[in-house]
Short mmCIF file of C-alpha atoms and ligand atoms in Angstrom, two decimals:
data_model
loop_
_atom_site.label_atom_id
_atom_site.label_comp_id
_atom_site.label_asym_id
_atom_site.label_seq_id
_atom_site.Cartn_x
_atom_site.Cartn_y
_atom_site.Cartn_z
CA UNK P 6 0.00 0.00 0.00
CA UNK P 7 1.13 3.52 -0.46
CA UNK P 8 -0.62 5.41 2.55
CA UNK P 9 2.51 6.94 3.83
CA UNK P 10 3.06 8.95 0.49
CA UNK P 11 1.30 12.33 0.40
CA UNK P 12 -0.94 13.78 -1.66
CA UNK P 13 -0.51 16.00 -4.01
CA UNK P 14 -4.09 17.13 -5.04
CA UNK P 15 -5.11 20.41 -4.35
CA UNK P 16 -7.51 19.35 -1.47
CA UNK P 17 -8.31 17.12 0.07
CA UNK P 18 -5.03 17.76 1.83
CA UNK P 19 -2.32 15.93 3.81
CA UNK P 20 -3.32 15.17 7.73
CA UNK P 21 -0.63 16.15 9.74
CA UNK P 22 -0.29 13.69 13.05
CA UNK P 23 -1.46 16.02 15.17
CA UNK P 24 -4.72 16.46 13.74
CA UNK P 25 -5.27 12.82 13.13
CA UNK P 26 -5.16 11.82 16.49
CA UNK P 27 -7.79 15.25 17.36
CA UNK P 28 -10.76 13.28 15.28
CA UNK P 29 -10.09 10.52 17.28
CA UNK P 30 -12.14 11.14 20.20
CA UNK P 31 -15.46 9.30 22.40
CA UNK P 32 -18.58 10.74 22.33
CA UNK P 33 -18.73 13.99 23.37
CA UNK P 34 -22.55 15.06 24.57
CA UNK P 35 -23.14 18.13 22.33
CA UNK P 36 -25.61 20.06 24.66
CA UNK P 37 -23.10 20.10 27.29
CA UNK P 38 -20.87 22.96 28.05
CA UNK P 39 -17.52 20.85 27.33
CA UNK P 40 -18.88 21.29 23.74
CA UNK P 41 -19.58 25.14 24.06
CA UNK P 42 -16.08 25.43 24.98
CA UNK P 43 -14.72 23.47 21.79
CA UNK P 44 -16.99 25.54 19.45
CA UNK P 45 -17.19 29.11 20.74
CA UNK P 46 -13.27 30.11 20.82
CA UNK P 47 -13.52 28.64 17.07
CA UNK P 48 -15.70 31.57 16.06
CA UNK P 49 -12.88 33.98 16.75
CA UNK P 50 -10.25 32.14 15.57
CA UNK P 51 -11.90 31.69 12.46
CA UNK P 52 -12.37 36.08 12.23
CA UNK P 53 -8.51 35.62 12.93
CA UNK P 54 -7.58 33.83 9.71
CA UNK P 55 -10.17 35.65 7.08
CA UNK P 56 -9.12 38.89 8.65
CA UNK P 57 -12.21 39.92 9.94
CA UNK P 58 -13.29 41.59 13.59
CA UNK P 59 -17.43 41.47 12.65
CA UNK P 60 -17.95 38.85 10.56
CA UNK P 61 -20.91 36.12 11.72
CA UNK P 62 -18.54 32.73 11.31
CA UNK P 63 -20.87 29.42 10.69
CA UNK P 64 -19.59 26.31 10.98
CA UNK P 65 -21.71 23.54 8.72
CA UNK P 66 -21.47 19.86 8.81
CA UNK P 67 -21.39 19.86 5.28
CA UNK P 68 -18.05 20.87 2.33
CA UNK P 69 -17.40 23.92 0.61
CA UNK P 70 -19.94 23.43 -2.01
CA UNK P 71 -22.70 23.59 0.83
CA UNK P 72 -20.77 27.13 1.86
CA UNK P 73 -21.87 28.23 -1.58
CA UNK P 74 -25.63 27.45 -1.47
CA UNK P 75 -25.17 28.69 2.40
CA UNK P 76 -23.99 32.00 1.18
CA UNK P 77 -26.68 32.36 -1.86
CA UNK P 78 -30.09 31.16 -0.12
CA UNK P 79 -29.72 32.95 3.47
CA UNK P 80 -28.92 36.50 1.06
CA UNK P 81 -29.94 36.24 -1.99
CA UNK P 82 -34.30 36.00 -3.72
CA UNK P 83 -35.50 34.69 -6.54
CA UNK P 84 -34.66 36.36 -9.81
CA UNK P 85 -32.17 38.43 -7.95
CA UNK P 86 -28.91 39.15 -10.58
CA UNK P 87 -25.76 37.71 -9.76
CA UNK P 88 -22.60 38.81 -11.86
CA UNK P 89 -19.68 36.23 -12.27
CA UNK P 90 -17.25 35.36 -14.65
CA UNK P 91 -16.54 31.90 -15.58
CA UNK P 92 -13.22 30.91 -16.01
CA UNK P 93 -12.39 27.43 -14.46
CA UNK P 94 -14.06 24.68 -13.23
CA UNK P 95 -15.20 26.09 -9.63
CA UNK P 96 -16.71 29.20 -10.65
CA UNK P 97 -18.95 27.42 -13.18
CA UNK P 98 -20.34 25.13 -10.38
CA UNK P 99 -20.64 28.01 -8.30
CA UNK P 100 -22.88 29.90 -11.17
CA UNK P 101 -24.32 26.76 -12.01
CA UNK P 102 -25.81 26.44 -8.69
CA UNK P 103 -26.87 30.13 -8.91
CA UNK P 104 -28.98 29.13 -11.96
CA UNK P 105 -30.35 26.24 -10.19
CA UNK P 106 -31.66 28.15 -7.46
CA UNK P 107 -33.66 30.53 -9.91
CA UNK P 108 -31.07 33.61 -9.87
CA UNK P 109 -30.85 35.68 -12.88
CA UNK P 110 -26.86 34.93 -13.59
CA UNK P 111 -25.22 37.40 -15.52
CA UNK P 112 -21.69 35.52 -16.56
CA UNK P 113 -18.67 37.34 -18.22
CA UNK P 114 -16.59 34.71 -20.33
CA UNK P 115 -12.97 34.06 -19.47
CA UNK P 116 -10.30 31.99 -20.83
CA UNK P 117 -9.45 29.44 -18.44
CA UNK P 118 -6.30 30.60 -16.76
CA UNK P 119 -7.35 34.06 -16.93
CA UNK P 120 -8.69 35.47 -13.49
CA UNK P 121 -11.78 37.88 -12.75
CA UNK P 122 -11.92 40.30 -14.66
CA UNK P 123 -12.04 43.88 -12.30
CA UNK P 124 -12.43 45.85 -15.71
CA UNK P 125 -15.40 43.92 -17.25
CA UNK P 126 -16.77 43.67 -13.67
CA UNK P 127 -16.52 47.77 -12.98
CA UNK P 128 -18.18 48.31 -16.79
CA UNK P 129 -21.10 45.63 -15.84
CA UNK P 130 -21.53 47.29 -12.18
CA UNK P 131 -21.62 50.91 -13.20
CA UNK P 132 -23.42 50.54 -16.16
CA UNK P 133 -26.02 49.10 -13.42
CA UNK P 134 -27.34 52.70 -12.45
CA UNK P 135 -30.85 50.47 -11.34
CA UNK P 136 -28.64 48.45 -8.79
CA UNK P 137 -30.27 44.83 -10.43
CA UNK P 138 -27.26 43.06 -9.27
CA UNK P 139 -27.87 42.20 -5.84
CA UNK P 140 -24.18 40.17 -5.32
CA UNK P 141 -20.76 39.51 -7.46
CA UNK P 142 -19.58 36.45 -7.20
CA UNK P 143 -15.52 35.83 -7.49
CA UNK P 144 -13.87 32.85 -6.97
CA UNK P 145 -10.08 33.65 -5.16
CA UNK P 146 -8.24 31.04 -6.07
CA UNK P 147 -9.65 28.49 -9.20
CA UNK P 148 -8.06 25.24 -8.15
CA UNK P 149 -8.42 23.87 -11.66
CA UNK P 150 -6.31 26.51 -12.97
CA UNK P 151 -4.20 27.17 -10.32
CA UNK P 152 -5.43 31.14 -10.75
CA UNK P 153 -5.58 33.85 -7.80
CA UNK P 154 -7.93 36.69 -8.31
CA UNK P 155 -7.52 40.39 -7.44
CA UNK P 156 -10.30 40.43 -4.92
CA UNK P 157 -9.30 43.84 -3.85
CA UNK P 158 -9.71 45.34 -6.99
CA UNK P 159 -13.12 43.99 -7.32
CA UNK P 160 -13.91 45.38 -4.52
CA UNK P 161 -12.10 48.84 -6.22
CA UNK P 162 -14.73 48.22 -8.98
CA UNK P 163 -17.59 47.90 -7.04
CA UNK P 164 -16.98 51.36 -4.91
CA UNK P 165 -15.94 52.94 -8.11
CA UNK P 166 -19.41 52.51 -9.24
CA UNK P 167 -20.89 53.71 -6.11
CA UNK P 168 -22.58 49.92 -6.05
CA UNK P 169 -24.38 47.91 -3.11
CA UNK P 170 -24.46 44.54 -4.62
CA UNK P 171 -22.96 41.93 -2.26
CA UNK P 172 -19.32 40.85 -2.73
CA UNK P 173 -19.16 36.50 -1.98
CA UNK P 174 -16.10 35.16 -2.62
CA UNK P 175 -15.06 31.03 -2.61
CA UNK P 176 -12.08 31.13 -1.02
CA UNK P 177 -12.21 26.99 -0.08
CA UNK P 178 -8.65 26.50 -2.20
CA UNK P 179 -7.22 29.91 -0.60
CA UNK P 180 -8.14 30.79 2.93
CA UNK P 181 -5.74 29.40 5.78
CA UNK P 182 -3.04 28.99 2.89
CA UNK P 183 -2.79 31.96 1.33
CA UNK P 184 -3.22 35.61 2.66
CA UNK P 185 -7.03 36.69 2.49
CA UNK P 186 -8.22 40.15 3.85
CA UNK P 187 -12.19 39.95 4.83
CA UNK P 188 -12.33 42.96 6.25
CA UNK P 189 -10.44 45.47 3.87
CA UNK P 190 -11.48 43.81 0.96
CA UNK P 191 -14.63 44.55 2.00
CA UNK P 192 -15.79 40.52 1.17
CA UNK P 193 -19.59 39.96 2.51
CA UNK P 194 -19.57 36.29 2.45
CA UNK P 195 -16.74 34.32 2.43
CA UNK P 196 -16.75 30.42 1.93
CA UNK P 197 -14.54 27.94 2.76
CA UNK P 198 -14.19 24.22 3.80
CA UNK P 199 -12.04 21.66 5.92
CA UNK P 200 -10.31 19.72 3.81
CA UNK P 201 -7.76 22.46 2.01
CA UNK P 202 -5.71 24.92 4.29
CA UNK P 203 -6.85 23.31 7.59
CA UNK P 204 -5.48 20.00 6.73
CA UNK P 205 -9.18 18.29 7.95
CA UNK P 206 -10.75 15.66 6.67
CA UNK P 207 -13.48 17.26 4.49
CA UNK P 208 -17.21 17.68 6.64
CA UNK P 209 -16.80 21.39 7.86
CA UNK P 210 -17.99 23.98 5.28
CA UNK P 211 -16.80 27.03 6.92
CA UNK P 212 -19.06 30.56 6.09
CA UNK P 213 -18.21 34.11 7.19
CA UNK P 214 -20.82 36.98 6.73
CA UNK P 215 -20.17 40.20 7.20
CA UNK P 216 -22.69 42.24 8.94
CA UNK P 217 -24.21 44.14 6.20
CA UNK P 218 -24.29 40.31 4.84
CA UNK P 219 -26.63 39.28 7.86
CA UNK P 220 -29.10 41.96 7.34
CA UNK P 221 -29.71 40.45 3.94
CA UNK P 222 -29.96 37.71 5.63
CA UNK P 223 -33.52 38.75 7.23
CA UNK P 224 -35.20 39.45 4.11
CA UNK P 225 -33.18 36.85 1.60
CA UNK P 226 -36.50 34.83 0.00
CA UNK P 227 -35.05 31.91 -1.47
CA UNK P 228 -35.86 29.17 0.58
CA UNK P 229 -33.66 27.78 2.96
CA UNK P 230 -34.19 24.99 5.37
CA UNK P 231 -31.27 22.86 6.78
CA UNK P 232 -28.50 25.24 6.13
CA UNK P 233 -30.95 28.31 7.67
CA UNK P 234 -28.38 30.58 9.46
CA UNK P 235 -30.83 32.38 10.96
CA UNK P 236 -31.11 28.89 12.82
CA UNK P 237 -27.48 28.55 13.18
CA UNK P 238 -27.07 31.83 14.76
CA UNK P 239 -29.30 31.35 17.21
CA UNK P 240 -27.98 27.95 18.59
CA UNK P 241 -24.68 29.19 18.03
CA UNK P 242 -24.85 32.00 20.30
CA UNK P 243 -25.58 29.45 23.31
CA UNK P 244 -22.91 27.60 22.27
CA UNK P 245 -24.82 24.88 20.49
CA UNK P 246 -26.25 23.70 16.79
CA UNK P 247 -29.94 23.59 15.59
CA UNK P 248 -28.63 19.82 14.91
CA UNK P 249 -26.01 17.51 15.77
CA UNK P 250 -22.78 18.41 14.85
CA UNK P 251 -19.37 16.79 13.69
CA UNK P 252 -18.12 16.71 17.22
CA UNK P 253 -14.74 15.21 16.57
CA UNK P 254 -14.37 17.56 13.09
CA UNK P 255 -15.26 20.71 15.44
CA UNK P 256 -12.51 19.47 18.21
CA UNK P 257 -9.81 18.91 15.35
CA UNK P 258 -10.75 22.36 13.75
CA UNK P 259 -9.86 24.00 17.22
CA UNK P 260 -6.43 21.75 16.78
CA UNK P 261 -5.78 23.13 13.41
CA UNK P 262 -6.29 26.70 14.33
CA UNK P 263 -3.80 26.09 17.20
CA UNK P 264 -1.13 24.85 14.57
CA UNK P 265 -1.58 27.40 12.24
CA UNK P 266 -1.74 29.87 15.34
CA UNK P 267 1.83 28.52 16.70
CA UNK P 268 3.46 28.49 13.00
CA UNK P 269 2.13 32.13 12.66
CA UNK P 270 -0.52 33.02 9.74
CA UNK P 271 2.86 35.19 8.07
CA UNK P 272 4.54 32.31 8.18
CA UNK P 273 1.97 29.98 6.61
CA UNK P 274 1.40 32.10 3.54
CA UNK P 275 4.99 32.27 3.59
CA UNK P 276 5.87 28.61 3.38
CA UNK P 277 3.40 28.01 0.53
CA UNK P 278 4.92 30.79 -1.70
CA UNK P 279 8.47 29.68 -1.09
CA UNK P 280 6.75 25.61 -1.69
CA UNK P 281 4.71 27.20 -4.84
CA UNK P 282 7.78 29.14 -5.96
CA UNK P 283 10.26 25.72 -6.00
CA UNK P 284 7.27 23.92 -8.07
CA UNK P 285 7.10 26.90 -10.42
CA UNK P 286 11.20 26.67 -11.08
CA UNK P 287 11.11 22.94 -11.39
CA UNK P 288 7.95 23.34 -14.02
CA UNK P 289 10.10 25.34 -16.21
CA UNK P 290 13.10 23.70 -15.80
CA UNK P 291 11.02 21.16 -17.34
CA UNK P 292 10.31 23.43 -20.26
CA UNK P 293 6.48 23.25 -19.76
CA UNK P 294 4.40 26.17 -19.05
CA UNK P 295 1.75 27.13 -15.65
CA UNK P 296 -2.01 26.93 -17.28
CA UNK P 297 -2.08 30.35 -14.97
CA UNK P 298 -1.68 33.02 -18.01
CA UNK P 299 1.00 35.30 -16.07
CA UNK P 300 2.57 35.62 -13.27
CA UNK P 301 0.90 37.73 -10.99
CA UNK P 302 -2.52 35.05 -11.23
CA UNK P 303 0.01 32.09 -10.13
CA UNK P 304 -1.91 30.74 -7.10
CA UNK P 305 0.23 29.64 -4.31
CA UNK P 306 -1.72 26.45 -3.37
CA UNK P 307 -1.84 24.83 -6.70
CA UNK P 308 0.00 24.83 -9.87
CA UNK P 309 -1.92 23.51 -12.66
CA UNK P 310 0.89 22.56 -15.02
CA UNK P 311 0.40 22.01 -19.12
CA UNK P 312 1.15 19.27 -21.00
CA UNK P 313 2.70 18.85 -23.99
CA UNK P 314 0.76 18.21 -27.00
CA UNK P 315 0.27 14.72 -27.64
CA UNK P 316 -0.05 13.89 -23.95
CA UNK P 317 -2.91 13.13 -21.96
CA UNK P 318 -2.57 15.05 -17.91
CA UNK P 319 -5.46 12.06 -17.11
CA UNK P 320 -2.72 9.85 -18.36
CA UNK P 321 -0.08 11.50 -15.96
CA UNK P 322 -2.45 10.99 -13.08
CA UNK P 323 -3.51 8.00 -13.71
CA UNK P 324 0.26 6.74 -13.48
CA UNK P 325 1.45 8.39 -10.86
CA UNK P 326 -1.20 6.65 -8.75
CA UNK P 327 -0.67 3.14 -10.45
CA UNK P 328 2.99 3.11 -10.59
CA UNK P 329 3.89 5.36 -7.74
CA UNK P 330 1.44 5.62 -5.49
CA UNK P 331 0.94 9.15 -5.54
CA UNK P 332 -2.18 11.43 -6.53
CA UNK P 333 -2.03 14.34 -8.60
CA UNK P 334 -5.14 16.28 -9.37
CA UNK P 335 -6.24 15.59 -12.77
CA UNK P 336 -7.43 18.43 -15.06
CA UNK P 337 -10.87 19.51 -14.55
CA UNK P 338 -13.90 20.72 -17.18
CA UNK P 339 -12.35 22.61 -20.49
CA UNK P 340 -8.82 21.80 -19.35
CA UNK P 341 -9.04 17.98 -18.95
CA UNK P 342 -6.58 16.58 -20.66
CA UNK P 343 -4.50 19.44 -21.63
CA UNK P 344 -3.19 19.69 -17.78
CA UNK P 345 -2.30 18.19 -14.45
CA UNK P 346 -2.19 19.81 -11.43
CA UNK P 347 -0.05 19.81 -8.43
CA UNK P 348 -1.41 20.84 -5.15
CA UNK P 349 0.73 22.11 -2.99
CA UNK P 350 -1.21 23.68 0.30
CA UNK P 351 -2.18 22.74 3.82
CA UNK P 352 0.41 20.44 5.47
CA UNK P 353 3.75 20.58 2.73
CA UNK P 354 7.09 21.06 3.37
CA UNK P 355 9.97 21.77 1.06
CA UNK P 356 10.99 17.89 1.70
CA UNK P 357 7.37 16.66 0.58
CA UNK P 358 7.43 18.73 -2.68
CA UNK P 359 10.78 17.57 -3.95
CA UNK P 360 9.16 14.20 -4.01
CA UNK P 361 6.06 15.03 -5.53
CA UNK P 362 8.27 16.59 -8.49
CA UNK P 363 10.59 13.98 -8.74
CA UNK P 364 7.60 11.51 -9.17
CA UNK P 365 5.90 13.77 -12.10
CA UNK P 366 9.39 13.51 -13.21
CA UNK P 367 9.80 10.20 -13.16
CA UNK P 368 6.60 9.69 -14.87
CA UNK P 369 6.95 11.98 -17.79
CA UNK P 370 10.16 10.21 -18.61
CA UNK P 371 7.94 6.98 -18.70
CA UNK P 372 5.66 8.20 -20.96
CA UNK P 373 8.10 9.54 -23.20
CA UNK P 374 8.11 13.10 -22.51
CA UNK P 375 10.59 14.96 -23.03
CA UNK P 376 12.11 15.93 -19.94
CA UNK P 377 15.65 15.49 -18.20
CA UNK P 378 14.77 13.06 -14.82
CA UNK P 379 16.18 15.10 -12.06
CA UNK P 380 16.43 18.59 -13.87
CA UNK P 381 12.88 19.82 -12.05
CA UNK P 382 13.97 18.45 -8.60
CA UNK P 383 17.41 20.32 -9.00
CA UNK P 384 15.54 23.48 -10.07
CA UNK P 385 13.72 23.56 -6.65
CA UNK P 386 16.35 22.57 -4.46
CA UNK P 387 18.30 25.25 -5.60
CA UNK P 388 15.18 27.81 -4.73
CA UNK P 389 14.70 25.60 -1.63
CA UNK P 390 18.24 25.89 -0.45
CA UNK P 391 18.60 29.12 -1.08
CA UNK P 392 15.70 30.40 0.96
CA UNK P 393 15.03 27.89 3.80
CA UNK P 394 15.98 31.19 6.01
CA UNK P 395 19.03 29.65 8.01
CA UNK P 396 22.18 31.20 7.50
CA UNK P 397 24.58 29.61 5.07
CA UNK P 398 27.57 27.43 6.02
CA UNK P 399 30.55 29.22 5.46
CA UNK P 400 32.79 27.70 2.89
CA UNK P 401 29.90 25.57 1.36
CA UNK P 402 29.46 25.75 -2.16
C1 PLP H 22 -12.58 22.24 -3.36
C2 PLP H 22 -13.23 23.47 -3.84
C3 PLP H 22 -14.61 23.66 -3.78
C4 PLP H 22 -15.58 22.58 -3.42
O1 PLP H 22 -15.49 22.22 -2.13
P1 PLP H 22 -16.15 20.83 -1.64
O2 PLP H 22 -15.65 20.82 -0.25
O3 PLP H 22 -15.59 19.76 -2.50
O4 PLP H 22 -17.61 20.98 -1.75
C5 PLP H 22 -15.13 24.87 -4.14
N1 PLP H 22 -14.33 25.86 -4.58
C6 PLP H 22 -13.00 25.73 -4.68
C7 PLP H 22 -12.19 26.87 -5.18
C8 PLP H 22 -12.41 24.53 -4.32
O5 PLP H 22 -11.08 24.38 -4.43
#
C-alpha cells in the first residue's frame, strides 16, 4: 500500500499527526458545556484567519460546495442578478448552482487561466445605475487553474461605481493557505471548507458573513431549510447547533487553528509561496508552461501545469497513482486533458514537494516526454536551499 506517500491534489489535503489523532475522540454530549467550549473560541479564531473583527462565522457539517448554497439562499431571492465570470471549473459550479436556485446569472466569459476580470466587472456594475445586481460572485483562487484573483480590486470596482451589490467570494482553495483580507477587501460572504488549508478531513464547510451580509440575511426569499443561518445563529450564540454536529471535526478544527496559530498566519502564507515558488522553477526547468496566463494570477496552493501536445494530464495521473502511489489532481472541465495539477497547500514542506516533483518527473520520462529526470527536482532545491531562512555554512558551495 502507499498510505505513507502524500498527496498532491489540491484538497483534500495531507493530515498532519497532530490532527489525526484530534478526530479521534469518544462521544462527546453536544448540549453540554464541554462542547460550548470546543466551538465558541472557534468563532474567533476563524475572524482571525479571514481577517475579519465582525464577521458572523458558521460552521456547517457539510463541504465547501454547501458554503456556496449557504452564502446564496440565506442573502440572496428569486430572480435576484448575480454577476460572475466563468473561467475554471469552480466558478462554473458556483454559477451553475446560482442558476439552479432561480437567480438571474449574468456571466462574463474568461479563458481558463485568466482570473476575474475587475475591468469587465466595474463596466457591468456601473453601467447598473438600477442596482439589479444584488451580489458579485468571485472565486479567489480556481483550483483547476491554479489562478488567484484580485479580490481587492473587485472590490475597487464595485466602490468605483458607487454599487451595493454583495461581494461572496469562494475562497475553499485559498483561505488558511494563502493571505485573504475579509475585512479590507470589504468581502460579505466568504466560503470555505475543511479539507484544504486546515489540513481536515473534508465535513466542515466554513461561512463568514459580514454584517451588512446578515441583514440580507432577514429578508433573503429563497428558501432555505437545513442550512438556515438564521437557525445557526441562534444555537450558536448558546454555544450549540440547531442539529447535531461533527463533534470530533469541530474538536480537530480548534487543533488546526492552534497549529496554524503557533506556526504564525505570516509564516503559513509564507511557506506556501516559497513551496509554490520551488514547483514553479522545477515546471520550467522542465520546459512546460503554468495553465495560470502570467505571473501575478500564479496561485500559491496549486499549480496547474500544461502538458505537452500529444499527452494526456489524465494519463499523468492516472500513473502516478498506479505506478507510484501518488495522486495528482487531474485536469478539470475545459482543461481535462491538456493539464495536471499539483497541489501544494495545507500540510507541505519543502521535503514533501521535492518528491512530488521527482515523481511527475519520473513519470513523464515513462511516458516519453521529453524531460531530463532530475532537472525539475534540481531546479527547486536550488530555490529551496537558497531560501530555507538559516544562514549559510561558510565555505559551502
Ligand atoms: C474544493 C473546492 C470547492 C468545493 O469544495 P467541496 O468541499 O468539494 O464541496 C469549491 N471551490 C474551490 C475553489 C475549491 O477548491
Amino acid at each position: 500500500m502507499f498510505t505513507q506517500n502524500p498527496v498532491f491534489i489540491p484538497g483534500p489535503t495531507n493530515i498532519p499527526e497532530r490532527l489525526r489523532r484530534a478526530v479521534d475522540l469518544p462521544t462527546i454530549d453536544h448540549r453540554s458545556s464541554a462542547f460550548a467550549e470546543m466551538l465558541l473560541p472557534l468563532f474567533d479564531g476563524i475572524r482571525e484567519i479571514v481577517k475579519s473583527r465582525d464577521a458572523q462565522i458558521m460552521i456547517f457539517p457539510a463541504t465547501g460546495s454547501a458554503g456556496w448554497e449557504a452564502v446564496i439562499t440565506n442573502t440572496l431571492s428569486p430572480g435576484d442578478r448575480i454577476l460572475a465570470a466563468r473561467h475554471g471549473m469552480f466558478s462554473q459550479r458556483w454559477i451553475e448552482m446560482c442558476r439552479r436556485h432561480g437567480l438571474d446569472c449574468r456571466v462574463i466569459e474568461r479563458p481558463w487561466g485568466e482570473g476575474a476580470p475587475a475591468g469587465a466587472f466595474a463596466a457591468e456594475l456601473s453601467a447598473d445605475t438600477d442596482h439589479e445586481i444584488k451580489a458579485v460572485l468571485v472565486t479567489h483562487n480556481e483550483t483547476a487553474t491554479g489562478v488567484r484573483s484580485d479580490v481587492a480590486a473587485i472590490r475597487q470596482a464595485l466602490d468605483a461605481a458607487g454599487h451595493p451589490a454583495l461581494l461572496m467570494v469562494d475562497g475553499v482553495s485559498s483561505i488558511a493557505s494563502m493571505d485573504f483580507r475579509m475585512e479590507e477587501w470589504g468581502v460579505d460572504c466568504a466560503v470555505t471548507g475543511s479539507q484544504k488549508g486546515f489540513m481536515l478531513p473534508a465535513g466542515l464547510a466554513i461561512t463568514a458573513l459580514s454584517p451588512k451580509a446578515m441583514a440580507a440575511t432577514e429578508t433573503a426569499g429563497l428558501k432555505r431549510a437545513y442550512l438556515d443561518i438564521r437557525d445557526m445563529a441562534q444555537a450558536n450564540a448558546k454555544g450549540g447547533y440547531p442539529y447535531t454536529p461533527p463533534v470530533a471535526l469541530i474538536a480537530a478544527l480548534g487543533e488546526s487553528l492552534e497549529m496554524l496559530r503557533a506556526e504564525g498566519l505570516d509564516n503559513v502564507f509564507a511557506r506556501h509561496h516559497r513551496i509554490a515558488q520551488g514547483v514553479r522553477d522545477a515546471i520550467s526547468a522542465w520546459g512546460l508552461k503554468l495553465c495560470a496566463a502570467s505571473p501575478e494570477l500564479y496561485s500559491d496552493t496549486v499549480s496547474a501545469v500544461v502538458v505537452p501536445p500529444g499527452f494526456d494530464g489524465q494519463e499523468i495521473v492516472q500513473r502516478a497513482a498506479e505506478v507510484y502511489g501518488v495522486a495528482f489532481g487531474a485536469g478539470l472541465g475545459d482543461v481535462a486533458g491538456q493539464v495536471f495539477r499539483i497541489g501544494h497547500l495545507g500540510m507541505m514542506t519543502d521535503v514533501m514537494a521535492l518528491s512530488g516533483i521527482a515523481t511527475a518527473e519520473m513519470v513523464m520520462a515513462d511516458m516519453g516526454v521529453q524531460i531530463r529526470l532530475g532537472s525539475g527536482v534540481a531546479a527547486a532545491q536550488e530555490y529551496y536551499r537558497s531560501t530555507t531562512g538559516a544562514p549559510a555554512v561558510a565555505g559551502a558551495a
